[in-house]
CSV table of C-alpha atoms in Angstrom, one decimal:
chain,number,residue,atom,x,y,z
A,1,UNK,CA,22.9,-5.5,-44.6
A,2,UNK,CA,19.4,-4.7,-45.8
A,3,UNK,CA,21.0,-1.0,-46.5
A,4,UNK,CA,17.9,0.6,-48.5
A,5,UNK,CA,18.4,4.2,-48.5
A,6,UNK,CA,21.9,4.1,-47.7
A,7,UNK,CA,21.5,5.9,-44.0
A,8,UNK,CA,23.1,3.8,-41.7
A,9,UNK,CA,25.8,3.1,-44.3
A,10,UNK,CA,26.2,6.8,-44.5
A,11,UNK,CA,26.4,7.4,-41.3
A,12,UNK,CA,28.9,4.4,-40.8
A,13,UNK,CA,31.1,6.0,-43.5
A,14,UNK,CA,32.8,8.7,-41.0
A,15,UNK,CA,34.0,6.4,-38.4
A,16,UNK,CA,35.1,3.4,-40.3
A,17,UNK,CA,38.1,2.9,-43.6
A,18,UNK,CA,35.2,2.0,-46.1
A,19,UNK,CA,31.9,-0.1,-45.8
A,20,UNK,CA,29.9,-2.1,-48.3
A,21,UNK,CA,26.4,-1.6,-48.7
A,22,UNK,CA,24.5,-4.6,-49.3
A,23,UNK,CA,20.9,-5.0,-50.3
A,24,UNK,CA,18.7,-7.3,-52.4
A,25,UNK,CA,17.3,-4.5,-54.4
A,26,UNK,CA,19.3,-3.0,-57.8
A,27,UNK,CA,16.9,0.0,-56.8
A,28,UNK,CA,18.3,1.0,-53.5
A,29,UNK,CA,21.8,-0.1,-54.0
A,30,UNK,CA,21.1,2.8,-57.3
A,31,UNK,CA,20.0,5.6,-54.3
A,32,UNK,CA,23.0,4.7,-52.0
A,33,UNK,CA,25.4,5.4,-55.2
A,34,UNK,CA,23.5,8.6,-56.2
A,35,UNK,CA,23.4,9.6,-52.4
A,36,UNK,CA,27.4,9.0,-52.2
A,37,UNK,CA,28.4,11.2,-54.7
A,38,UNK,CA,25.9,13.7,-53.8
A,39,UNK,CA,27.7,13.9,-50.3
A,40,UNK,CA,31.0,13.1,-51.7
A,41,UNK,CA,31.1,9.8,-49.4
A,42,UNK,CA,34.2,7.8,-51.6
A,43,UNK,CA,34.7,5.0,-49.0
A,44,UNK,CA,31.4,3.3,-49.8
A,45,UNK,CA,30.7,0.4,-52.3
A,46,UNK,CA,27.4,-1.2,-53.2
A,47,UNK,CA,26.7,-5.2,-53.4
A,48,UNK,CA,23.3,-6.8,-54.4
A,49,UNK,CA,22.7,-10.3,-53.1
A,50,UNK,CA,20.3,-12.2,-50.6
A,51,UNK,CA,20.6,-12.3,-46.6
A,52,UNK,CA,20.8,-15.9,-46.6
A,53,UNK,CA,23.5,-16.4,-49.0
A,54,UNK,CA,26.6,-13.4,-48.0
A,55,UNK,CA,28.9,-13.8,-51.1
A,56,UNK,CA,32.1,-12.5,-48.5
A,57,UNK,CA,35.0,-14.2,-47.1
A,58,UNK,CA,34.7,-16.0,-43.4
A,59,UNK,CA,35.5,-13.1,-40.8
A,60,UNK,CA,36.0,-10.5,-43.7
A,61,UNK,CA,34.3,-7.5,-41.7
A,62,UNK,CA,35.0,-5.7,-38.3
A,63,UNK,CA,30.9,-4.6,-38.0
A,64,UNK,CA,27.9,-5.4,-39.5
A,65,UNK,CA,25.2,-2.8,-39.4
A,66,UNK,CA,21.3,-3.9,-40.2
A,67,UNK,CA,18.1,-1.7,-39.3
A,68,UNK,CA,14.6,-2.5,-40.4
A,69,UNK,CA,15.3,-5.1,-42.7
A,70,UNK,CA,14.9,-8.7,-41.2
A,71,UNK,CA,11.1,-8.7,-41.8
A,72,UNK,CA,12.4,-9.1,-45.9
A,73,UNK,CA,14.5,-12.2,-45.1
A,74,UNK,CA,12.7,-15.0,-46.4
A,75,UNK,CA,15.1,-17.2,-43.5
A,76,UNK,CA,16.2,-14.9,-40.5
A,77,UNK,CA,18.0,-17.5,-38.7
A,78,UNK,CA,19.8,-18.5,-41.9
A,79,UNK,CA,20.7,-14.9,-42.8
A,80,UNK,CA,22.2,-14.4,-39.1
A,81,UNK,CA,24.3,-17.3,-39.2
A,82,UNK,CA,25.6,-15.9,-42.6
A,83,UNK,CA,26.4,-12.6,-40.0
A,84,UNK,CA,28.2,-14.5,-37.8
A,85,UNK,CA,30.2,-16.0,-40.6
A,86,UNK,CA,31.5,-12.9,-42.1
A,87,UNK,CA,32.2,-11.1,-38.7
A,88,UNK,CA,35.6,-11.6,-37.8
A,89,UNK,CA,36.1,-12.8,-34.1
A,90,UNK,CA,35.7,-10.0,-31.4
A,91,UNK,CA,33.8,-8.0,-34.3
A,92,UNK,CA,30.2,-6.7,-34.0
């Protein structure tokens, strides 16, 4: 959540079936598709939205991975509660 550069969601890519990287910005979401072919990553997909407002199903994911993007949530507490929506129970 808050993906940018694609890093974490790179990383993430070896240990997990396939992970969605999600960020408000067309422009990033642009660099994590150009960095996944680049690597050959095919277990990645990009999705543009805000924090606040997850467009997923309740308890659709197993993780959920942020880093250094809270400070760009215009409601944190909103956006975490949309977290713990989406995560299924016993997920992280």
């Amino acid at each position: 959540m808050g993906c940018g550069g694609g890093h974490a969601s790179f990383t993430a890519t070896c240990h997990v079936a396939s992970v969605v990287a999600y960020d408000l910005s067309q422009d990033m979401l642009a660099v994590v598709g150009k960095g996944s072919v680049e690597r050959g990553i095919s277990n990645i997909t990009t999705c543009q939205g805000y924090a606040e407002s997850l467009p997923f199903a309740d308890a659709k994911f197993d993780r959920v991975i942020s880093r250094y993007s809270a400070h760009h949530w215009q409601d944190p507490g909103r956006a975490l509660r949309e977290v713990r929506r989406i995560v299924r129970p016993g997920g992280k």
